[in-house]
PDB file of C-alpha atoms and ligand atoms in Angstrom:
ATOM      1  CA  MET A   1      96.644 105.871  86.909  1.00 83.00           C
ATOM      2  CA  VAL A   2      96.813 104.319  90.376  1.00 91.00           C
ATOM      3  CA  LYS A   3      97.887 100.601  90.616  1.00 92.00           C
ATOM      4  CA  SER A   4      95.214  98.455  92.114  1.00 95.00           C
ATOM      5  CA  ARG A   5      95.321  97.468  95.636  1.00 96.00           C
ATOM      6  CA  VAL A   6      97.468  94.583  96.821  1.00 95.00           C
ATOM      7  CA  VAL A   7      96.305  92.820 100.062  1.00 93.00           C
ATOM      8  CA  GLU A   8      99.455  92.798 102.402  1.00 90.00           C
ATOM      9  CA  THR A   9      98.127  90.883 105.468  1.00 84.00           C
ATOM     10  CA  GLU A  10      94.752  90.191 107.108  1.00 79.00           C
ATOM     11  CA  GLU A  11      96.266  88.742 110.290  1.00 82.00           C
ATOM     12  CA  GLY A  12      98.068  91.894 111.257  1.00 77.00           C
ATOM     13  CA  ILE A  13     101.931  92.043 111.991  1.00 77.00           C
ATOM     14  CA  GLN A  14     103.011  88.699 113.305  1.00 78.00           C
ATOM     15  CA  GLY A  15     106.280  87.101 113.860  1.00 80.00           C
ATOM     16  CA  GLU A  16     109.280  88.209 116.487  1.00 78.00           C
ATOM     17  CA  PHE A  17     111.701  89.805 113.610  1.00 75.00           C
ATOM     18  CA  ASP A  18     108.829  91.894 112.120  1.00 88.00           C
ATOM     19  CA  VAL A  19     107.562  93.184 115.287  1.00 94.00           C
ATOM     20  CA  GLN A  20     111.060  94.069 116.532  1.00 95.00           C
ATOM     21  CA  GLN A  21     111.862  95.780 113.336  1.00 95.00           C
ATOM     22  CA  TYR A  22     108.408  97.691 113.465  1.00 96.00           C
ATOM     23  CA  ASP A  23     109.061  98.797 117.180  1.00 97.00           C
ATOM     24  CA  GLN A  24     112.529 100.379 116.287  1.00 97.00           C
ATOM     25  CA  MET A  25     111.089 102.191 113.192  1.00 97.00           C
ATOM     26  CA  MET A  26     108.253 103.608 115.368  1.00 97.00           C
ATOM     27  CA  ARG A  27     110.423 104.434 118.538  1.00 98.00           C
ATOM     28  CA  ARG A  28     112.569 106.507 116.170  1.00 97.00           C
ATOM     29  CA  MET A  29     109.480 108.193 114.806  1.00 97.00           C
ATOM     30  CA  ARG A  30     108.416 108.923 118.220  1.00 98.00           C
ATOM     31  CA  ASP A  31     111.762 110.389 119.039  1.00 98.00           C
ATOM     32  CA  LYS A  32     111.796 112.523 116.055  1.00 97.00           C
ATOM     33  CA  GLY A  33     108.182 113.946 116.920  1.00 96.00           C
ATOM     34  CA  TRP A  34     106.764 112.327 113.659  1.00 95.00           C
ATOM     35  CA  LEU A  35     103.534 110.669 115.172  1.00 97.00           C
ATOM     36  CA  GLU A  36      99.923 111.460 114.665  1.00 94.00           C
ATOM     37  CA  THR A  37      99.300 112.566 118.184  1.00 97.00           C
ATOM     38  CA  LYS A  38      98.342 116.317 117.206  1.00 96.00           C
ATOM     39  CA  GLU A  39      95.929 114.887 114.567  1.00 95.00           C
ATOM     40  CA  ILE A  40      93.982 113.082 117.363  1.00 98.00           C
ATOM     41  CA  LEU A  41      94.174 115.953 119.998  1.00 98.00           C
ATOM     42  CA  ASN A  42      92.941 118.286 116.914  1.00 97.00           C
ATOM     43  CA  ALA A  43      90.138 115.956 116.438  1.00 97.00           C
ATOM     44  CA  GLY A  44      88.916 116.911 120.089  1.00 98.00           C
ATOM     45  CA  ILE A  45      89.968 113.654 121.390  1.00 98.00           C
ATOM     46  CA  VAL A  46      91.099 114.637 124.877  1.00 98.00           C
ATOM     47  CA  GLN A  47      89.270 113.062 127.491  1.00 98.00           C
ATOM     48  CA  GLY A  48      87.672 109.889 128.767  1.00 98.00           C
ATOM     49  CA  LEU A  49      88.390 106.277 127.990  1.00 98.00           C
ATOM     50  CA  ALA A  50      89.581 105.794 124.456  1.00 99.00           C
ATOM     51  CA  LEU A  51      90.114 102.772 122.147  1.00 99.00           C
ATOM     52  CA  GLU A  52      92.977 102.438 119.917  1.00 99.00           C
ATOM     53  CA  VAL A  53      92.548  99.790 117.196  1.00 98.00           C
ATOM     54  CA  GLY A  54      95.771  98.172 116.157  1.00 98.00           C
ATOM     55  CA  PRO A  55      98.255 100.107 118.442  1.00 98.00           C
ATOM     56  CA  GLY A  56     101.275  97.959 117.385  1.00 98.00           C
ATOM     57  CA  PRO A  57     104.113  98.754 119.644  1.00 98.00           C
ATOM     58  CA  GLY A  58     101.836 101.387 121.296  1.00 98.00           C
ATOM     59  CA  TYR A  59     103.695 104.708 120.936  1.00 98.00           C
ATOM     60  CA  LEU A  60     100.858 106.656 119.583  1.00 98.00           C
ATOM     61  CA  GLY A  61      98.471 105.803 122.442  1.00 98.00           C
ATOM     62  CA  LEU A  62     100.974 106.221 124.940  1.00 98.00           C
ATOM     63  CA  GLU A  63     101.960 109.775 123.578  1.00 98.00           C
ATOM     64  CA  TRP A  64      98.113 110.441 123.708  1.00 98.00           C
ATOM     65  CA  LEU A  65      97.979 109.206 127.425  1.00 98.00           C
ATOM     66  CA  LYS A  66     100.959 111.518 128.299  1.00 98.00           C
ATOM     67  CA  ASN A  67      99.418 114.640 126.515  1.00 98.00           C
ATOM     68  CA  THR A  68      96.075 114.384 128.302  1.00 98.00           C
ATOM     69  CA  GLN A  69      94.792 114.178 132.028  1.00 98.00           C
ATOM     70  CA  GLU A  70      92.636 111.539 133.637  1.00 97.00           C
ATOM     71  CA  THR A  71      92.354 109.708 130.499  1.00 98.00           C
ATOM     72  CA  SER A  72      92.618 105.935 129.790  1.00 98.00           C
ATOM     73  CA  LEU A  73      93.217 103.570 126.920  1.00 99.00           C
ATOM     74  CA  LYS A  74      92.467 100.216 125.782  1.00 98.00           C
ATOM     75  CA  GLY A  75      94.352  98.855 122.797  1.00 98.00           C
ATOM     76  CA  LEU A  76      92.924  96.212 120.539  1.00 98.00           C
ATOM     77  CA  GLU A  77      95.494  94.254 118.795  1.00 98.00           C
ATOM     78  CA  ILE A  78      95.449  91.130 116.730  1.00 97.00           C
ATOM     79  CA  SER A  79      99.410  90.236 117.188  1.00 96.00           C
ATOM     80  CA  PRO A  80     100.293  88.781 120.626  1.00 96.00           C
ATOM     81  CA  GLU A  81     103.954  89.730 119.810  1.00 95.00           C
ATOM     82  CA  MET A  82     102.804  93.482 119.334  1.00 97.00           C
ATOM     83  CA  ILE A  83     100.964  93.138 122.604  1.00 97.00           C
ATOM     84  CA  SER A  84     104.172  92.128 124.500  1.00 97.00           C
ATOM     85  CA  ILE A  85     106.086  95.082 123.168  1.00 97.00           C
ATOM     86  CA  ALA A  86     103.293  97.596 123.774  1.00 98.00           C
ATOM     87  CA  GLU A  87     103.148  96.382 127.487  1.00 98.00           C
ATOM     88  CA  ARG A  88     106.961  96.670 127.726  1.00 98.00           C
ATOM     89  CA  ASN A  89     106.634 100.216 126.146  1.00 98.00           C
ATOM     90  CA  ALA A  90     103.712 101.103 128.585  1.00 98.00           C
ATOM     91  CA  ARG A  91     105.935 100.020 131.828  1.00 98.00           C
ATOM     92  CA  GLU A  92     108.937 102.075 130.277  1.00 98.00           C
ATOM     93  CA  TYR A  93     106.431 105.323 130.080  1.00 98.00           C
ATOM     94  CA  GLY A  94     105.182 104.463 133.577  1.00 98.00           C
ATOM     95  CA  LEU A  95     101.697 104.479 132.090  1.00 98.00           C
ATOM     96  CA  GLU A  96     100.557 100.684 132.795  1.00 97.00           C
ATOM     97  CA  PRO A  97      97.957 101.798 135.399  1.00 98.00           C
ATOM     98  CA  ARG A  98      96.167 103.820 132.406  1.00 98.00           C
ATOM     99  CA  VAL A  99      96.339 101.352 129.499  1.00 98.00           C
ATOM    100  CA  GLN A 100      95.263  97.945 128.761  1.00 98.00           C
ATOM    101  CA  TYR A 101      95.979  95.756 125.736  1.00 98.00           C
ATOM    102  CA  VAL A 102      93.515  93.179 124.631  1.00 98.00           C
ATOM    103  CA  LYS A 103      94.052  90.375 121.910  1.00 98.00           C
ATOM    104  CA  GLY A 104      91.249  90.613 119.608  1.00 98.00           C
ATOM    105  CA  ASP A 105      89.881  91.264 115.954  1.00 98.00           C
ATOM    106  CA  ALA A 106      88.770  94.543 115.087  1.00 98.00           C
ATOM    107  CA  LEU A 107      86.035  93.064 112.884  1.00 98.00           C
ATOM    108  CA  GLU A 108      84.356  91.675 116.005  1.00 98.00           C
ATOM    109  CA  MET A 109      85.357  93.785 118.925  1.00 98.00           C
ATOM    110  CA  LEU A 110      84.652  92.259 122.358  1.00 96.00           C
ATOM    111  CA  PHE A 111      83.227  95.442 123.852  1.00 98.00           C
ATOM    112  CA  ASP A 112      79.878  96.303 124.819  1.00 98.00           C
ATOM    113  CA  ASP A 113      77.930  98.939 122.950  1.00 98.00           C
ATOM    114  CA  ASP A 114      78.448 102.530 123.771  1.00 98.00           C
ATOM    115  CA  THR A 115      81.645 101.777 125.809  1.00 98.00           C
ATOM    116  CA  PHE A 116      84.126 104.540 124.657  1.00 98.00           C
ATOM    117  CA  ASP A 117      84.383 108.312 124.522  1.00 98.00           C
ATOM    118  CA  ALA A 118      86.568 108.093 121.636  1.00 98.00           C
ATOM    119  CA  VAL A 119      88.293 105.566 119.085  1.00 98.00           C
ATOM    120  CA  PHE A 120      91.510 106.316 117.232  1.00 98.00           C
ATOM    121  CA  THR A 121      93.638 104.231 114.983  1.00 98.00           C
ATOM    122  CA  ASN A 122      96.764 104.952 112.559  1.00 98.00           C
ATOM    123  CA  GLY A 123      98.188 102.852 109.939  1.00 97.00           C
ATOM    124  CA  SER A 124      96.032  99.806 110.655  1.00 97.00           C
ATOM    125  CA  LEU A 125      93.046 100.147 108.252  1.00 98.00           C
ATOM    126  CA  HIS A 126      94.964  98.816 105.167  1.00 97.00           C
ATOM    127  CA  GLU A 127      95.257  95.402 106.881  1.00 96.00           C
ATOM    128  CA  TRP A 128      91.732  95.016 107.839  1.00 97.00           C
ATOM    129  CA  ALA A 129      89.956  92.233 105.845  1.00 97.00           C
ATOM    130  CA  ASN A 130      86.641  94.192 105.829  1.00 98.00           C
ATOM    131  CA  PRO A 131      86.754  97.889 106.735  1.00 98.00           C
ATOM    132  CA  VAL A 132      83.025  98.195 106.602  1.00 98.00           C
ATOM    133  CA  LYS A 133      82.609  95.844 109.301  1.00 98.00           C
ATOM    134  CA  VAL A 134      85.492  97.568 111.484  1.00 98.00           C
ATOM    135  CA  PHE A 135      83.855 100.971 110.842  1.00 98.00           C
ATOM    136  CA  ASP A 136      80.574  99.593 111.949  1.00 98.00           C
ATOM    137  CA  GLU A 137      82.182  98.317 115.032  1.00 98.00           C
ATOM    138  CA  ILE A 138      83.759 101.643 115.774  1.00 98.00           C
ATOM    139  CA  HIS A 139      80.211 103.308 115.530  1.00 98.00           C
ATOM    140  CA  ARG A 140      78.715 100.430 117.870  1.00 98.00           C
ATOM    141  CA  VAL A 141      81.369 100.619 120.636  1.00 98.00           C
ATOM    142  CA  LEU A 142      81.325 104.548 120.861  1.00 98.00           C
ATOM    143  CA  LYS A 143      79.132 106.342 123.283  1.00 98.00           C
ATOM    144  CA  PRO A 144      76.680 108.736 121.581  1.00 98.00           C
ATOM    145  CA  GLY A 145      78.725 112.015 120.849  1.00 97.00           C
ATOM    146  CA  GLY A 146      81.903 109.929 120.949  1.00 98.00           C
ATOM    147  CA  LYS A 147      84.566 111.072 118.550  1.00 98.00           C
ATOM    148  CA  TYR A 148      86.915 109.039 116.028  1.00 98.00           C
ATOM    149  CA  CYS A 149      89.994 109.567 114.160  1.00 98.00           C
ATOM    150  CA  ILE A 150      91.256 107.144 111.576  1.00 98.00           C
ATOM    151  CA  SER A 151      94.390 107.527 109.776  1.00 98.00           C
ATOM    152  CA  ASP A 152      96.526 105.648 107.228  1.00 98.00           C
ATOM    153  CA  LEU A 153      98.802 105.792 104.218  1.00 97.00           C
ATOM    154  CA  ARG A 154      97.442 106.601 100.830  1.00 97.00           C
ATOM    155  CA  ARG A 155      98.382 104.446  97.961  1.00 97.00           C
ATOM    156  CA  ASP A 156      98.272 107.461  95.584  1.00 97.00           C
ATOM    157  CA  MET A 157     100.870 109.425  97.464  1.00 96.00           C
ATOM    158  CA  ASN A 158     103.089 111.670  95.315  1.00 95.00           C
ATOM    159  CA  PRO A 159     106.088 109.508  93.971  1.00 95.00           C
ATOM    160  CA  LEU A 160     108.711 111.911  95.347  1.00 96.00           C
ATOM    161  CA  VAL A 161     106.818 111.940  98.781  1.00 96.00           C
ATOM    162  CA  LYS A 162     106.930 108.208  98.561  1.00 94.00           C
ATOM    163  CA  TRP A 163     110.539 108.108  97.664  1.00 96.00           C
ATOM    164  CA  PHE A 164     111.498 110.607 100.408  1.00 95.00           C
ATOM    165  CA  MET A 165     109.457 108.707 103.027  1.00 94.00           C
ATOM    166  CA  LYS A 166     111.325 105.168 102.065  1.00 94.00           C
ATOM    167  CA  ALA A 167     114.631 107.011 102.312  1.00 95.00           C
ATOM    168  CA  VAL A 168     114.075 108.319 105.986  1.00 95.00           C
ATOM    169  CA  THR A 169     112.729 105.087 107.118  1.00 94.00           C
ATOM    170  CA  LYS A 170     114.955 103.147 109.464  1.00 95.00           C
ATOM    171  CA  PRO A 171     115.949 100.324 110.143  1.00 95.00           C
ATOM    172  CA  LYS A 172     116.436  99.731 106.229  1.00 94.00           C
ATOM    173  CA  GLU A 173     115.088  96.454 106.674  1.00 93.00           C
ATOM    174  CA  ILE A 174     111.584  97.618 107.282  1.00 93.00           C
ATOM    175  CA  ARG A 175     111.462  99.423 103.763  1.00 94.00           C
ATOM    176  CA  PRO A 176     109.920  96.398 101.836  1.00 93.00           C
ATOM    177  CA  GLY A 177     107.284  96.398 104.669  1.00 92.00           C
ATOM    178  CA  LEU A 178     106.501 100.242 103.889  1.00 94.00           C
ATOM    179  CA  THR A 179     106.173  99.452 100.229  1.00 95.00           C
ATOM    180  CA  SER A 180     103.703  96.481 100.851  1.00 94.00           C
ATOM    181  CA  SER A 181     101.709  98.679 103.227  1.00 96.00           C
ATOM    182  CA  LEU A 182     101.707 101.522 100.437  1.00 96.00           C
ATOM    183  CA  ASN A 183     100.373  99.021  97.961  1.00 96.00           C
ATOM    184  CA  ALA A 184      97.721  97.831 100.177  1.00 97.00           C
ATOM    185  CA  ALA A 185      96.487 101.414 101.304  1.00 97.00           C
ATOM    186  CA  TYR A 186      93.425 103.054  99.915  1.00 98.00           C
ATOM    187  CA  THR A 187      92.845 106.322  97.977  1.00 98.00           C
ATOM    188  CA  VAL A 188      90.497 108.943  99.257  1.00 98.00           C
ATOM    189  CA  PRO A 189      87.582 108.132  96.696  1.00 97.00           C
ATOM    190  CA  GLU A 190      87.953 104.276  97.480  1.00 98.00           C
ATOM    191  CA  LEU A 191      87.734 105.085 101.221  1.00 98.00           C
ATOM    192  CA  ASN A 192      84.816 107.339 100.764  1.00 98.00           C
ATOM    193  CA  ALA A 193      82.890 104.524  98.780  1.00 97.00           C
ATOM    194  CA  ILE A 194      83.658 102.304 101.887  1.00 98.00           C
ATOM    195  CA  LEU A 195      82.513 104.947 104.232  1.00 98.00           C
ATOM    196  CA  ARG A 196      79.124 105.498 102.392  1.00 97.00           C
ATOM    197  CA  GLU A 197      78.268 101.605 102.928  1.00 97.00           C
ATOM    198  CA  SER A 198      79.085 101.914 106.748  1.00 98.00           C
ATOM    199  CA  ARG A 199      77.394 103.425 109.737  1.00 98.00           C
ATOM    200  CA  LEU A 200      79.932 106.314 109.996  1.00 97.00           C
ATOM    201  CA  GLN A 201      77.704 108.524 107.956  1.00 92.00           C
ATOM    202  CA  GLY A 202      78.197 112.162 107.067  1.00 92.00           C
ATOM    203  CA  VAL A 203      81.849 112.242 107.013  1.00 95.00           C
ATOM    204  CA  THR A 204      84.343 111.922 104.187  1.00 93.00           C
ATOM    205  CA  ALA A 205      88.105 111.140 104.212  1.00 97.00           C
ATOM    206  CA  LYS A 206      90.604 114.033 103.616  1.00 97.00           C
ATOM    207  CA  GLN A 207      93.797 113.555 101.984  1.00 96.00           C
ATOM    208  CA  ASN A 208      97.284 114.972 103.309  1.00 95.00           C
ATOM    209  CA  ILE A 209     100.674 114.888 101.953  1.00 93.00           C
ATOM    210  CA  MET A 210     101.658 111.382 103.676  1.00 89.00           C
ATOM    211  CA  GLY A 211      98.124 109.885 103.672  1.00 96.00           C
ATOM    212  CA  LEU A 212      94.450 110.256 104.657  1.00 98.00           C
ATOM    213  CA  VAL A 213      92.455 110.842 107.845  1.00 98.00           C
ATOM    214  CA  ILE A 214      88.615 110.563 108.658  1.00 98.00           C
ATOM    215  CA  THR A 215      87.652 112.380 111.848  1.00 98.00           C
ATOM    216  CA  GLY A 216      84.028 112.554 113.093  1.00 97.00           C
ATOM    217  CA  GLN A 217      81.592 112.153 115.953  1.00 97.00           C
ATOM    218  CA  LYS A 218      78.736 109.495 116.635  1.00 97.00           C
ATOM    219  CA  ALA A 219      75.308 111.280 116.711  1.00 93.00           C
ATOM    220  CA  GLY A 220      74.538 112.361 120.400  1.00 85.00           C
TER     221      GLY A 220
HETATM  222  C1  LIG B 301     101.046  98.986 110.545  1.00 69.64           C
HETATM  223  S1  LIG B 301     100.839  98.540 112.095  1.00 69.64           S
HETATM  224  C2  LIG B 301     100.385 100.156 112.770  1.00 69.64           C
HETATM  225  C3  LIG B 301     100.627 100.155 114.244  1.00 69.64           C
HETATM  226  C4  LIG B 301     100.405 101.540 114.968  1.00 69.64           C
HETATM  227  N1  LIG B 301      98.993 101.940 115.095  1.00 69.64           N
HETATM  228  C5  LIG B 301     101.251 102.577 114.468  1.00 69.64           C
HETATM  229  O1  LIG B 301     100.900 103.647 114.098  1.00 69.64           O
HETATM  230  O2  LIG B 301     102.505 102.427 114.263  1.00 69.64           O
HETATM  231  C6  LIG B 301      99.041  97.972 111.934  1.00 69.64           C
HETATM  232  C7  LIG B 301      98.631  97.265 113.360  1.00 69.64           C
HETATM  233  O3  LIG B 301      97.284  96.885 113.488  1.00 69.64           O
HETATM  234  C8  LIG B 301      97.227  95.578 113.756  1.00 69.64           C
HETATM  235  N2  LIG B 301      95.926  94.889 113.203  1.00 69.64           N
HETATM  236  C9  LIG B 301      95.921  94.522 111.899  1.00 69.64           C
HETATM  237  N3  LIG B 301      94.678  94.045 111.701  1.00 69.64           N
HETATM  238  C10 LIG B 301      94.188  94.045 112.758  1.00 69.64           C
HETATM  239  C11 LIG B 301      92.713  93.563 113.092  1.00 69.64           C
HETATM  240  N4  LIG B 301      91.848  93.044 112.396  1.00 69.64           N
HETATM  241  N5  LIG B 301      92.319  93.591 114.587  1.00 69.64           N
HETATM  242  C12 LIG B 301      93.264  94.281 115.491  1.00 69.64           C
HETATM  243  N6  LIG B 301      94.520  94.675 115.066  1.00 69.64           N
HETATM  244  C13 LIG B 301      94.888  94.650 113.764  1.00 69.64           C
HETATM  245  C14 LIG B 301      98.432  94.771 113.227  1.00 69.64           C
HETATM  246  O4  LIG B 301      98.878  93.747 113.894  1.00 69.64           O
HETATM  247  C15 LIG B 301      99.450  96.042 113.559  1.00 69.64           C
HETATM  248  O5  LIG B 301     100.114  96.046 115.019  1.00 69.64           O
END
């Protein structure tokens, strides 16, 4: 029996200390090759202007830019501290001409309809106050034919995998945050029920060992 969801935050990751710790964790994951970059490339997201929702310190989007040609990226992030770190990281990659971070809430995106060739997001879904609204916004801002890839943790992850994941997470000060994220994450059946209420129609979430992923395309 899976325990009920416990809301973690509806305001994103705020505060200098938490943001610095999160950056250290993701930088180490990047260095170990543990980011979801391949998932995004395998979803066919390889060209044009993409939107990343909740980029945090930005490594995933920056790796995507590094692995694609003539692409550009906007990152929509609710936390100003995260934006500062993502901008610093973009400079470190030498990619600042191809990326722009914008402060805003995924529930009400400040972009016109049909703007992006693709949308991707990892690890942010469990923090959204209303995922149906965000899925509708993703559909609205995508161009016809635009692709999306949404991934996150899964609350019903195998306990052994959960234990292993916590053990390898560093710095260790971030481990309580990982537990609260796991407790706030969705299961595949919960997410499929949410998807059925949204404009992202005809897709289902798939589970993998660490989490879940939704990939699809807006009708052309
Ligand atoms: C757990 S972090 C994941 C960061 C990054 N995508 C990654 O894979 O490491 C979630 C990020 O989503 C942001 N976020 C949460 N809710 C948001 C919202 N409603 N709109 C925009 N960003 C949001 C948080 O501030 C945080 O930076």
